[in-house]
mmCIF file of C-alpha atoms and ligand atoms in Angstrom:
data_model
loop_
_atom_site.group_PDB
_atom_site.id
_atom_site.type_symbol
_atom_site.label_atom_id
_atom_site.label_comp_id
_atom_site.label_asym_id
_atom_site.label_seq_id
_atom_site.Cartn_x
_atom_site.Cartn_y
_atom_site.Cartn_z
ATOM 1 C CA MET A 1 0.000 0.000 0.000
ATOM 2 C CA ARG A 2 1.482 3.333 -0.996
ATOM 3 C CA GLU A 3 -0.481 5.420 1.491
ATOM 4 C CA TYR A 4 -2.443 4.168 4.450
ATOM 5 C CA VAL A 5 -3.219 4.755 8.109
ATOM 6 C CA ILE A 6 -2.372 2.631 11.140
ATOM 7 C CA LEU A 7 -4.864 2.854 14.000
ATOM 8 C CA ALA A 8 -3.193 2.175 17.343
ATOM 9 C CA GLY A 9 -4.863 1.463 20.662
ATOM 10 C CA LYS A 10 -1.747 2.822 22.322
ATOM 11 C CA LEU A 11 1.302 4.404 20.731
ATOM 12 C CA VAL A 12 4.655 4.115 22.486
ATOM 13 C CA THR A 13 7.473 6.398 21.404
ATOM 14 C CA PRO A 14 10.884 6.854 23.043
ATOM 15 C CA HIS A 15 9.430 10.049 24.528
ATOM 16 C CA ARG A 16 5.869 9.292 25.623
ATOM 17 C CA VAL A 17 2.829 7.032 25.520
ATOM 18 C CA LEU A 18 -0.215 8.190 23.577
ATOM 19 C CA GLY A 19 -3.629 6.589 23.883
ATOM 20 C CA LYS A 20 -5.828 6.026 20.837
ATOM 21 C CA SER A 21 -3.827 7.426 17.965
ATOM 22 C CA TYR A 22 -2.952 7.027 14.321
ATOM 23 C CA LEU A 23 0.029 7.056 11.995
ATOM 24 C CA ARG A 24 -0.196 8.017 8.364
ATOM 25 C CA VAL A 25 2.330 6.123 6.254
ATOM 26 C CA LYS A 26 3.331 7.038 2.711
ATOM 27 C CA ASP A 27 5.890 5.146 0.614
ATOM 28 C CA GLY A 28 7.299 3.459 3.709
ATOM 29 C CA VAL A 29 7.736 6.683 5.674
ATOM 30 C CA ILE A 30 5.684 8.014 8.601
ATOM 31 C CA VAL A 31 4.220 11.314 7.419
ATOM 32 C CA GLU A 32 1.825 12.127 10.264
ATOM 33 C CA VAL A 33 1.244 11.084 13.876
ATOM 34 C CA GLY A 34 -1.969 12.128 15.545
ATOM 35 C CA GLU A 35 -4.304 11.394 18.399
ATOM 36 C CA ASP A 36 -7.613 9.608 18.020
ATOM 37 C CA THR A 37 -8.784 9.031 14.417
ATOM 38 C CA PRO A 38 -8.028 10.953 11.239
ATOM 39 C CA THR A 39 -11.006 12.269 9.360
ATOM 40 C CA GLY A 40 -12.145 11.320 5.880
ATOM 41 C CA LEU A 41 -10.360 8.012 5.663
ATOM 42 C CA PRO A 42 -11.455 5.103 3.444
ATOM 43 C CA LEU A 43 -11.542 2.008 5.687
ATOM 44 C CA SER A 44 -9.818 -0.053 3.007
ATOM 45 C CA ASN A 45 -6.685 1.971 3.634
ATOM 46 C CA THR A 46 -6.272 1.243 7.310
ATOM 47 C CA LEU A 47 -4.408 -1.291 9.425
ATOM 48 C CA ASN A 48 -6.457 -1.629 12.569
ATOM 49 C CA TYR A 49 -4.421 -2.267 15.729
ATOM 50 C CA ARG A 50 -6.917 -0.589 18.061
ATOM 51 C CA GLY A 51 -6.669 -3.231 20.789
ATOM 52 C CA LEU A 52 -2.880 -3.225 20.647
ATOM 53 C CA THR A 53 0.260 -1.197 21.307
ATOM 54 C CA VAL A 54 2.311 0.164 18.424
ATOM 55 C CA ALA A 55 5.992 0.863 19.170
ATOM 56 C CA PRO A 56 9.127 1.546 17.161
ATOM 57 C CA GLY A 57 10.592 -1.673 15.784
ATOM 58 C CA PHE A 58 13.502 -3.064 17.771
ATOM 59 C CA ILE A 59 17.016 -2.617 16.396
ATOM 60 C CA ASP A 60 19.515 -5.330 17.300
ATOM 61 C CA THR A 61 23.008 -3.925 16.795
ATOM 62 C CA HIS A 62 24.966 -6.911 18.116
ATOM 63 C CA ILE A 63 23.824 -10.287 16.807
ATOM 64 C CA HIS A 64 25.927 -13.216 15.614
ATOM 65 C CA GLY A 65 23.175 -15.338 14.181
ATOM 66 C CA TYR A 66 19.625 -16.590 14.287
ATOM 67 C CA GLY A 67 17.730 -19.649 13.113
ATOM 68 C CA GLY A 68 20.842 -21.569 12.087
ATOM 69 C CA VAL A 69 22.501 -18.676 10.260
ATOM 70 C CA ASP A 70 25.974 -17.722 11.483
ATOM 71 C CA SER A 71 27.132 -14.175 10.664
ATOM 72 C CA ASN A 72 30.709 -15.341 10.100
ATOM 73 C CA THR A 73 29.879 -17.787 7.358
ATOM 74 C CA GLY A 74 26.531 -16.566 6.031
ATOM 75 C CA ASN A 75 25.987 -15.615 2.419
ATOM 76 C CA ALA A 76 23.607 -12.906 1.228
ATOM 77 C CA GLU A 77 20.661 -15.286 1.113
ATOM 78 C CA HIS A 78 21.379 -16.418 4.702
ATOM 79 C CA PHE A 79 21.307 -12.843 5.996
ATOM 80 C CA LEU A 80 17.999 -12.194 4.237
ATOM 81 C CA ARG A 81 16.626 -15.369 5.858
ATOM 82 C CA MET A 82 17.916 -14.197 9.238
ATOM 83 C CA GLY A 83 15.972 -10.951 8.761
ATOM 84 C CA LYS A 84 12.804 -12.905 7.979
ATOM 85 C CA GLY A 85 13.186 -14.814 11.241
ATOM 86 C CA LEU A 86 13.920 -11.763 13.356
ATOM 87 C CA VAL A 87 10.697 -9.979 12.415
ATOM 88 C CA LYS A 88 8.871 -12.578 14.557
ATOM 89 C CA HIS A 89 10.503 -10.812 17.492
ATOM 90 C CA GLY A 90 9.584 -7.265 16.488
ATOM 91 C CA VAL A 91 13.111 -6.675 15.187
ATOM 92 C CA THR A 92 12.978 -4.357 12.169
ATOM 93 C CA ALA A 93 16.715 -3.813 11.685
ATOM 94 C CA PHE A 94 19.865 -5.644 12.695
ATOM 95 C CA LEU A 95 23.628 -5.396 12.456
ATOM 96 C CA PRO A 96 25.182 -8.816 11.830
ATOM 97 C CA SER A 97 28.225 -9.281 14.063
ATOM 98 C CA THR A 98 31.176 -11.533 13.417
ATOM 99 C CA VAL A 99 33.406 -13.195 15.983
ATOM 100 C CA THR A 100 37.189 -13.354 15.743
ATOM 101 C CA ALA A 101 38.240 -15.370 12.699
ATOM 102 C CA PRO A 102 40.956 -15.524 10.034
ATOM 103 C CA HIS A 103 41.258 -12.450 7.819
ATOM 104 C CA GLU A 104 39.787 -14.141 4.737
ATOM 105 C CA GLU A 105 36.688 -15.287 6.640
ATOM 106 C CA LEU A 106 36.019 -11.768 7.949
ATOM 107 C CA LEU A 107 36.582 -10.293 4.482
ATOM 108 C CA SER A 108 34.056 -12.668 2.991
ATOM 109 C CA ALA A 109 31.544 -11.815 5.754
ATOM 110 C CA CYS A 110 31.973 -8.129 4.830
ATOM 111 C CA ARG A 111 31.276 -8.936 1.179
ATOM 112 C CA ALA A 112 28.297 -11.153 1.993
ATOM 113 C CA VAL A 113 26.668 -8.458 4.122
ATOM 114 C CA LYS A 114 27.241 -5.863 1.398
ATOM 115 C CA ASP A 115 25.502 -8.151 -1.113
ATOM 116 C CA ALA A 116 22.682 -8.869 1.356
ATOM 117 C CA VAL A 117 22.041 -5.156 1.872
ATOM 118 C CA SER A 118 21.742 -4.525 -1.861
ATOM 119 C CA GLU A 119 19.428 -7.535 -2.276
ATOM 120 C CA TRP A 120 17.304 -6.311 0.638
ATOM 121 C CA ARG A 121 17.026 -2.896 -1.026
ATOM 122 C CA GLU A 122 16.083 -4.420 -4.381
ATOM 123 C CA GLY A 123 13.435 -6.585 -2.720
ATOM 124 C CA SER A 124 12.070 -3.594 -0.885
ATOM 125 C CA ALA A 125 11.867 -1.599 -4.137
ATOM 126 C CA ARG A 126 9.860 -4.496 -5.652
ATOM 127 C CA LYS A 127 7.536 -4.310 -2.591
ATOM 128 C CA GLU A 128 8.270 -7.880 -1.581
ATOM 129 C CA VAL A 129 7.371 -8.847 1.992
ATOM 130 C CA PRO A 130 10.509 -7.663 3.730
ATOM 131 C CA GLY A 131 12.616 -9.178 6.447
ATOM 132 C CA ALA A 132 14.342 -6.956 8.969
ATOM 133 C CA ARG A 133 16.545 -4.266 7.468
ATOM 134 C CA ILE A 134 20.242 -5.212 7.295
ATOM 135 C CA LEU A 135 22.281 -2.306 8.585
ATOM 136 C CA GLY A 136 25.827 -3.341 7.689
ATOM 137 C CA ILE A 137 28.398 -5.292 9.655
ATOM 138 C CA HIS A 138 29.961 -5.230 13.120
ATOM 139 C CA LEU A 139 33.371 -6.852 13.462
ATOM 140 C CA GLU A 140 33.719 -8.043 17.063
ATOM 141 C CA GLY A 141 37.439 -8.637 17.080
ATOM 142 C CA PRO A 142 39.938 -9.822 16.002
ATOM 143 C CA TYR A 143 41.951 -7.148 17.891
ATOM 144 C CA LEU A 144 41.010 -8.214 21.397
ATOM 145 C CA ASN A 145 42.759 -9.052 24.639
ATOM 146 C CA PRO A 146 43.173 -12.840 24.956
ATOM 147 C CA ALA A 147 42.906 -12.387 28.742
ATOM 148 C CA ARG A 148 39.223 -11.424 28.200
ATOM 149 C CA LYS A 149 38.515 -13.611 25.209
ATOM 150 C CA GLY A 150 35.152 -14.937 26.400
ATOM 151 C CA VAL A 151 33.960 -17.089 23.531
ATOM 152 C CA GLN A 152 36.286 -15.522 20.942
ATOM 153 C CA ASN A 153 38.573 -18.155 19.454
ATOM 154 C CA PRO A 154 42.078 -17.349 20.829
ATOM 155 C CA ALA A 155 43.726 -18.975 17.809
ATOM 156 C CA HIS A 156 42.596 -16.020 15.682
ATOM 157 C CA ILE A 157 42.911 -13.107 18.139
ATOM 158 C CA ARG A 158 45.772 -10.974 16.815
ATOM 159 C CA GLY A 159 47.569 -7.653 16.971
ATOM 160 C CA VAL A 160 46.092 -4.602 15.263
ATOM 161 C CA SER A 161 46.707 -4.408 11.520
ATOM 162 C CA LEU A 162 45.730 -1.147 9.828
ATOM 163 C CA LYS A 163 46.225 -2.917 6.505
ATOM 164 C CA GLU A 164 43.580 -5.494 7.416
ATOM 165 C CA ILE A 165 41.232 -2.744 8.582
ATOM 166 C CA LEU A 166 41.560 -0.930 5.247
ATOM 167 C CA GLU A 167 40.703 -4.187 3.475
ATOM 168 C CA TYR A 168 37.604 -4.680 5.658
ATOM 169 C CA LEU A 169 36.518 -1.132 4.863
ATOM 170 C CA GLY A 170 36.957 -1.823 1.153
ATOM 171 C CA ALA A 171 35.181 -5.186 1.206
ATOM 172 C CA ALA A 172 32.202 -3.824 3.135
ATOM 173 C CA GLY A 173 31.801 -0.898 0.718
ATOM 174 C CA GLY A 174 30.755 1.673 3.317
ATOM 175 C CA LEU A 175 28.791 -0.828 5.399
ATOM 176 C CA LEU A 176 31.395 -1.483 8.096
ATOM 177 C CA LYS A 177 29.413 0.207 10.863
ATOM 178 C CA MET A 178 31.162 -0.879 14.041
ATOM 179 C CA VAL A 179 34.326 -2.566 15.283
ATOM 180 C CA THR A 180 34.806 -3.936 18.794
ATOM 181 C CA LEU A 181 38.416 -3.819 19.923
ATOM 182 C CA ALA A 182 40.443 -3.868 23.131
ATOM 183 C CA PRO A 183 41.990 -0.412 23.445
ATOM 184 C CA GLU A 184 45.019 -1.583 25.458
ATOM 185 C CA VAL A 185 46.229 -3.796 22.597
ATOM 186 C CA ARG A 186 49.226 -2.291 20.816
ATOM 187 C CA GLY A 187 48.181 -0.117 17.878
ATOM 188 C CA ALA A 188 44.564 0.122 19.038
ATOM 189 C CA LEU A 189 44.558 3.912 19.422
ATOM 190 C CA GLU A 190 45.755 4.310 15.807
ATOM 191 C CA ALA A 191 43.034 1.881 14.747
ATOM 192 C CA ILE A 192 40.412 3.935 16.613
ATOM 193 C CA SER A 193 41.551 7.119 14.831
ATOM 194 C CA LEU A 194 41.491 5.432 11.442
ATOM 195 C CA LEU A 195 38.063 3.842 11.958
ATOM 196 C CA VAL A 196 36.474 6.967 13.405
ATOM 197 C CA SER A 197 37.867 9.035 10.494
ATOM 198 C CA LYS A 198 36.047 6.612 8.155
ATOM 199 C CA GLY A 199 32.757 7.000 10.033
ATOM 200 C CA VAL A 200 32.971 3.621 11.802
ATOM 201 C CA VAL A 201 31.811 3.391 15.411
ATOM 202 C CA VAL A 202 34.411 1.885 17.737
ATOM 203 C CA SER A 203 33.220 -0.041 20.766
ATOM 204 C CA VAL A 204 35.560 -1.209 23.506
ATOM 205 C CA GLY A 205 35.172 -4.822 24.475
ATOM 206 C CA HIS A 206 36.844 -8.123 25.289
ATOM 207 C CA THR A 207 39.224 -5.843 27.127
ATOM 208 C CA ASN A 208 41.353 -5.733 30.215
ATOM 209 C CA ALA A 209 41.695 -1.939 29.943
ATOM 210 C CA THR A 210 42.230 0.002 33.116
ATOM 211 C CA TYR A 211 40.100 3.033 33.881
ATOM 212 C CA GLU A 212 42.813 5.292 32.446
ATOM 213 C CA GLU A 213 43.272 3.222 29.293
ATOM 214 C CA ALA A 214 39.540 3.203 28.675
ATOM 215 C CA LEU A 215 39.302 6.991 29.062
ATOM 216 C CA LYS A 216 42.110 7.352 26.490
ATOM 217 C CA ALA A 217 40.136 5.214 24.063
ATOM 218 C CA PHE A 218 37.022 7.352 24.541
ATOM 219 C CA ALA A 219 39.107 10.514 24.081
ATOM 220 C CA ALA A 220 40.448 8.999 20.839
ATOM 221 C CA GLY A 221 36.894 8.524 19.567
ATOM 222 C CA ALA A 222 35.587 5.172 20.819
ATOM 223 C CA SER A 223 31.929 5.800 21.628
ATOM 224 C CA ARG A 224 30.464 2.559 22.833
ATOM 225 C CA ALA A 225 31.173 -0.311 25.238
ATOM 226 C CA THR A 226 30.510 -3.872 24.080
ATOM 227 C CA HIS A 227 28.290 -5.909 26.442
ATOM 228 C CA LEU A 228 29.252 -3.930 29.515
ATOM 229 C CA PHE A 229 30.611 -6.141 32.317
ATOM 230 C CA ASN A 230 30.849 -9.273 30.155
ATOM 231 C CA ALA A 231 34.364 -10.092 28.891
ATOM 232 C CA MET A 232 35.953 -7.034 30.476
ATOM 233 C CA ARG A 233 37.964 -6.161 33.593
ATOM 234 C CA PRO A 234 35.483 -6.126 36.481
ATOM 235 C CA ILE A 235 34.997 -3.200 38.863
ATOM 236 C CA HIS A 236 37.326 -3.163 41.853
ATOM 237 C CA HIS A 237 37.246 -0.264 44.292
ATOM 238 C CA ARG A 238 40.955 0.454 43.740
ATOM 239 C CA ASP A 239 40.838 -0.476 40.062
ATOM 240 C CA PRO A 240 37.585 0.870 38.568
ATOM 241 C CA GLY A 241 38.458 -0.316 35.074
ATOM 242 C CA VAL A 242 36.620 0.086 31.799
ATOM 243 C CA VAL A 243 33.156 -0.375 33.355
ATOM 244 C CA ILE A 244 33.258 2.738 35.504
ATOM 245 C CA ALA A 245 35.065 4.659 32.752
ATOM 246 C CA ALA A 246 32.201 3.860 30.364
ATOM 247 C CA LEU A 247 29.454 4.562 32.893
ATOM 248 C CA GLU A 248 30.796 7.993 33.731
ATOM 249 C CA SER A 249 31.566 9.022 30.119
ATOM 250 C CA THR A 250 28.342 10.731 29.177
ATOM 251 C CA ASP A 251 28.939 10.494 25.426
ATOM 252 C CA VAL A 252 29.523 6.715 25.451
ATOM 253 C CA PHE A 253 26.753 4.220 24.724
ATOM 254 C CA ILE A 254 26.723 1.024 26.747
ATOM 255 C CA GLU A 255 25.483 -2.336 25.478
ATOM 256 C CA LEU A 256 23.682 -4.638 27.892
ATOM 257 C CA ILE A 257 22.618 -8.264 27.429
ATOM 258 C CA VAL A 258 19.424 -8.379 29.485
ATOM 259 C CA ASP A 259 18.667 -12.090 29.574
ATOM 260 C CA PHE A 260 19.248 -12.257 33.370
ATOM 261 C CA THR A 261 21.940 -14.895 32.726
ATOM 262 C CA HIS A 262 24.747 -12.636 31.514
ATOM 263 C CA LEU A 263 23.956 -10.013 34.153
ATOM 264 C CA HIS A 264 22.164 -10.189 37.478
ATOM 265 C CA PRO A 265 19.004 -8.038 37.416
ATOM 266 C CA ALA A 266 20.538 -5.757 40.062
ATOM 267 C CA THR A 267 23.580 -5.242 37.806
ATOM 268 C CA VAL A 268 21.277 -4.314 34.924
ATOM 269 C CA LYS A 269 19.541 -1.728 37.106
ATOM 270 C CA PHE A 270 22.863 -0.423 38.428
ATOM 271 C CA ALA A 271 24.119 0.126 34.871
ATOM 272 C CA ILE A 272 20.933 1.673 33.516
ATOM 273 C CA ASN A 273 20.509 3.911 36.535
ATOM 274 C CA HIS A 274 24.061 5.229 36.160
ATOM 275 C CA ALA A 275 24.180 5.548 32.384
ATOM 276 C CA GLY A 276 20.559 6.625 32.077
ATOM 277 C CA THR A 277 18.056 5.396 29.544
ATOM 278 C CA TRP A 278 19.303 7.647 26.740
ATOM 279 C CA ARG A 279 22.618 5.846 26.216
ATOM 280 C CA THR A 280 21.837 2.276 27.152
ATOM 281 C CA VAL A 281 21.587 -0.052 24.152
ATOM 282 C CA LEU A 282 19.901 -3.431 24.519
ATOM 283 C CA ILE A 283 21.553 -6.110 22.405
ATOM 284 C CA SER A 284 20.933 -9.819 22.013
ATOM 285 C CA ASP A 285 24.495 -11.088 21.311
ATOM 286 C CA ALA A 286 22.483 -14.029 19.940
ATOM 287 C CA ILE A 287 24.189 -16.915 18.146
ATOM 288 C CA SER A 288 22.877 -19.124 15.347
ATOM 289 C CA ALA A 289 21.053 -21.279 17.928
ATOM 290 C CA ALA A 290 18.627 -18.426 18.665
ATOM 291 C CA GLY A 291 15.192 -19.395 17.403
ATOM 292 C CA LEU A 292 16.150 -23.100 17.461
ATOM 293 C CA PRO A 293 15.828 -25.808 20.134
ATOM 294 C CA ASP A 294 18.482 -26.764 22.701
ATOM 295 C CA GLY A 295 21.392 -28.774 21.265
ATOM 296 C CA GLU A 296 24.959 -28.568 19.994
ATOM 297 C CA TYR A 297 26.018 -25.629 17.844
ATOM 298 C CA SER A 298 29.255 -23.902 16.917
ATOM 299 C CA LEU A 299 30.532 -20.345 17.159
ATOM 300 C CA GLY A 300 33.779 -19.205 15.557
ATOM 301 C CA GLY A 301 34.940 -22.807 15.329
ATOM 302 C CA LEU A 302 34.217 -23.567 19.014
ATOM 303 C CA LYS A 303 31.634 -26.087 20.175
ATOM 304 C CA VAL A 304 28.677 -24.545 22.009
ATOM 305 C CA ILE A 305 26.042 -26.411 24.005
ATOM 306 C CA VAL A 306 22.627 -24.801 24.430
ATOM 307 C CA LYS A 307 20.650 -26.052 27.406
ATOM 308 C CA GLY A 308 17.537 -24.338 28.710
ATOM 309 C CA GLY A 309 18.200 -21.587 26.176
ATOM 310 C CA VAL A 310 21.608 -20.796 27.741
ATOM 311 C CA ALA A 311 24.618 -21.161 25.395
ATOM 312 C CA ARG A 312 27.910 -22.271 26.938
ATOM 313 C CA LEU A 313 31.302 -23.504 25.784
ATOM 314 C CA VAL A 314 32.205 -27.002 26.892
ATOM 315 C CA GLY A 315 34.246 -25.473 29.763
ATOM 316 C CA GLY A 316 31.152 -23.619 31.022
ATOM 317 C CA ALA A 317 31.846 -20.064 29.770
ATOM 318 C CA LEU A 318 28.806 -18.235 28.409
ATOM 319 C CA ALA A 319 28.907 -18.334 24.606
ATOM 320 C CA GLY A 320 26.649 -15.575 23.366
ATOM 321 C CA SER A 321 22.948 -15.968 23.960
ATOM 322 C CA THR A 322 19.680 -17.124 22.458
ATOM 323 C CA LEU A 323 18.056 -13.875 23.537
ATOM 324 C CA THR A 324 15.833 -11.857 21.228
ATOM 325 C CA LEU A 325 15.163 -8.159 21.689
ATOM 326 C CA ASP A 326 11.436 -8.572 22.388
ATOM 327 C CA ALA A 327 12.385 -10.695 25.406
ATOM 328 C CA ALA A 328 15.001 -8.126 26.452
ATOM 329 C CA VAL A 329 12.278 -5.457 26.328
ATOM 330 C CA ARG A 330 9.970 -7.570 28.502
ATOM 331 C CA ASN A 331 12.867 -8.087 30.904
ATOM 332 C CA VAL A 332 13.666 -4.386 31.359
ATOM 333 C CA VAL A 333 9.964 -3.613 31.783
ATOM 334 C CA SER A 334 9.825 -6.325 34.475
ATOM 335 C CA LEU A 335 12.513 -4.332 36.317
ATOM 336 C CA GLY A 336 10.241 -1.282 36.389
ATOM 337 C CA TYR A 337 11.398 0.699 33.357
ATOM 338 C CA THR A 338 8.618 2.386 31.408
ATOM 339 C CA LEU A 339 7.624 1.580 27.839
ATOM 340 C CA PRO A 340 9.163 4.814 26.471
ATOM 341 C CA GLU A 341 12.386 3.973 28.325
ATOM 342 C CA ALA A 342 12.347 0.486 26.832
ATOM 343 C CA ALA A 343 11.760 2.002 23.377
ATOM 344 C CA ARG A 344 14.788 4.227 23.893
ATOM 345 C CA MET A 345 16.981 1.291 24.850
ATOM 346 C CA ALA A 346 15.748 -1.141 22.169
ATOM 347 C CA SER A 347 15.075 1.217 19.259
ATOM 348 C CA LEU A 348 16.215 4.820 19.467
ATOM 349 C CA ASN A 349 19.595 4.415 21.190
ATOM 350 C CA PRO A 350 20.735 1.568 18.925
ATOM 351 C CA ALA A 351 20.010 3.875 15.967
ATOM 352 C CA ARG A 352 21.579 6.967 17.537
ATOM 353 C CA SER A 353 24.684 5.095 18.655
ATOM 354 C CA LEU A 354 25.337 4.097 15.029
ATOM 355 C CA ARG A 355 24.152 7.476 13.686
ATOM 356 C CA LEU A 356 21.399 5.836 11.617
ATOM 357 C CA ALA A 357 19.130 8.571 10.339
ATOM 358 C CA GLY A 358 15.371 8.060 10.263
ATOM 359 C CA LEU A 359 15.257 4.876 12.328
ATOM 360 C CA GLY A 360 14.270 4.058 15.904
ATOM 361 C CA ASP A 361 11.449 6.505 16.537
ATOM 362 C CA VAL A 362 7.812 7.014 15.616
ATOM 363 C CA ARG A 363 7.613 10.500 14.164
ATOM 364 C CA PRO A 364 7.161 12.158 10.806
ATOM 365 C CA GLY A 365 10.116 11.610 8.512
ATOM 366 C CA TYR A 366 11.081 8.295 10.098
ATOM 367 C CA ARG A 367 10.813 4.957 8.300
ATOM 368 C CA ALA A 368 7.639 3.064 9.172
ATOM 369 C CA ASP A 369 9.472 0.279 11.048
ATOM 370 C CA LEU A 370 7.119 -0.790 13.818
ATOM 371 C CA ALA A 371 6.413 -3.523 16.333
ATOM 372 C CA VAL A 372 2.804 -4.226 17.302
ATOM 373 C CA LEU A 373 2.531 -5.711 20.791
ATOM 374 C CA ASP A 374 -0.178 -7.170 22.989
ATOM 375 C CA ASP A 375 -0.663 -6.365 26.680
ATOM 376 C CA ASP A 376 2.027 -8.903 27.634
ATOM 377 C CA LEU A 377 4.440 -7.214 25.180
ATOM 378 C CA ARG A 378 4.341 -10.242 22.886
ATOM 379 C CA VAL A 379 4.787 -9.445 19.208
ATOM 380 C CA VAL A 380 1.542 -9.552 17.227
ATOM 381 C CA ALA A 381 2.800 -7.944 14.022
ATOM 382 C CA THR A 382 5.901 -6.292 12.615
ATOM 383 C CA ILE A 383 6.050 -3.631 9.926
ATOM 384 C CA VAL A 384 9.231 -2.951 7.977
ATOM 385 C CA ASP A 385 9.487 -0.054 5.569
ATOM 386 C CA GLY A 386 5.716 0.358 5.749
ATOM 387 C CA GLU A 387 4.999 -3.260 4.761
ATOM 388 C CA VAL A 388 3.578 -5.926 7.060
ATOM 389 C CA ALA A 389 6.557 -8.276 7.489
ATOM 390 C CA TYR A 390 5.041 -10.545 10.129
ATOM 391 C CA GLU A 391 1.663 -11.304 11.637
ATOM 392 C CA ARG A 392 1.136 -13.754 14.461
HETATM 393 ZN ZN1 ZN B 1 29.184 -10.732 20.510
#
C-alpha cells in the first residue's frame, strides 16, 4: 500500500505514551502522527491495531546469528533469511556481528553483508514482503585481549593491523558500521583514529583496559562499550576499570545483554541507573542457535552447548545468547522501566549510537518500522518499511 493509516490502541514512542492514535504512512515513511482518528479516511486503507500497542521496531546492533545462520559464514541469502526470522521478534533492523576469525573469513563476511544489503534494497523496491533491514556489519574482534577472550577463538585473536582494517573497509563498501576492539592492545589507538575518520563506530570490548586506558580510548573517539561487564575487567574499588570509565563518560553508549543470565538483574539496574536510559543499548548477542531448540552448535569454530536456552562452551563459559530483543524489552519492563524507556533502549539508542538517520522513533520523517505488541508485550505484528513483514 502506498499510502495508508495505522490505528493504534496505544502508541509508544521513546518520549511518551499516547492513547488512541494514528500514523499516516506514505511510501514506507511516517508522514503524520496524531491522536484519536483521522477524518475522511477510506476504511480499506487502514491497518487496525486498536486493541494493541504500536511501538518503534527493535534494532539489534549486536547479533551473531539466528535460526541456524551464522554471521561469520553466512551468504547474502542467509542474511535475508535471518531478517525474515527476526521480524517474529519485532526486530525491524539488525547489524550482523562476526566473531574473531581468520582475515579471509572476515573479508568474505563483509562482502556477503554488502551483497545482502543490496538484495534487501532491491526486494524492498519491488515491494516484496521484507525481512528486517540489514544495517551493515559489526566486526567483534579480532583485535582483542586474549585475557578477556570470552567465547572468541584465541587462535585467531591478533595484533592490530591497519592494513587489514583498510581491506575490511573496502570489502564492506561503506557498510562497516562498528568494530569492537580492546583499546590496550598495541596499535589500538591508531586503529580507533582510522576507523572513526572513516565513520565507523568503535566499541571497547573483550578488554582488560584500566580506567585510564579506557578513558584514552574514549578521548580517541571510541563511543560505545561492548556488552558492559561481560568479557571485560570487572569493577574493583581500587581499580575501577573500563566499566566505571564507560558509565561515567556521558557520550559513550553502553550495550547490555538483558537475559538475566549474563547479568544479574541488580547489575542491569545499576548500569541503567548510572548511564541513564538515553545511552543504554539493549543487544541480544544471539548466536545461530537463537530461534532453534536446545542442542549442539558452533561459534567461531568452538563447540557450544545450548541447554535451557543458555549457550555455553564445553568449559562452562557463556557463549553468546539465544536472547531476542522482544524478550530483552519484557525483561527491562519487568525491572520497572517504562515503555518509552524500553523504546529508547531497544530502538532509538541503537540507531543513535550508530548514527542511523530516520530509524528508531515514531515520528514524521522516520521509516515506518514498527512492532505491534499485545498487553504482555508479545509481538503480534511487525512492519518494515511500511509493509507488514510478520503477523502472528
Ligand atoms: Zn558478541
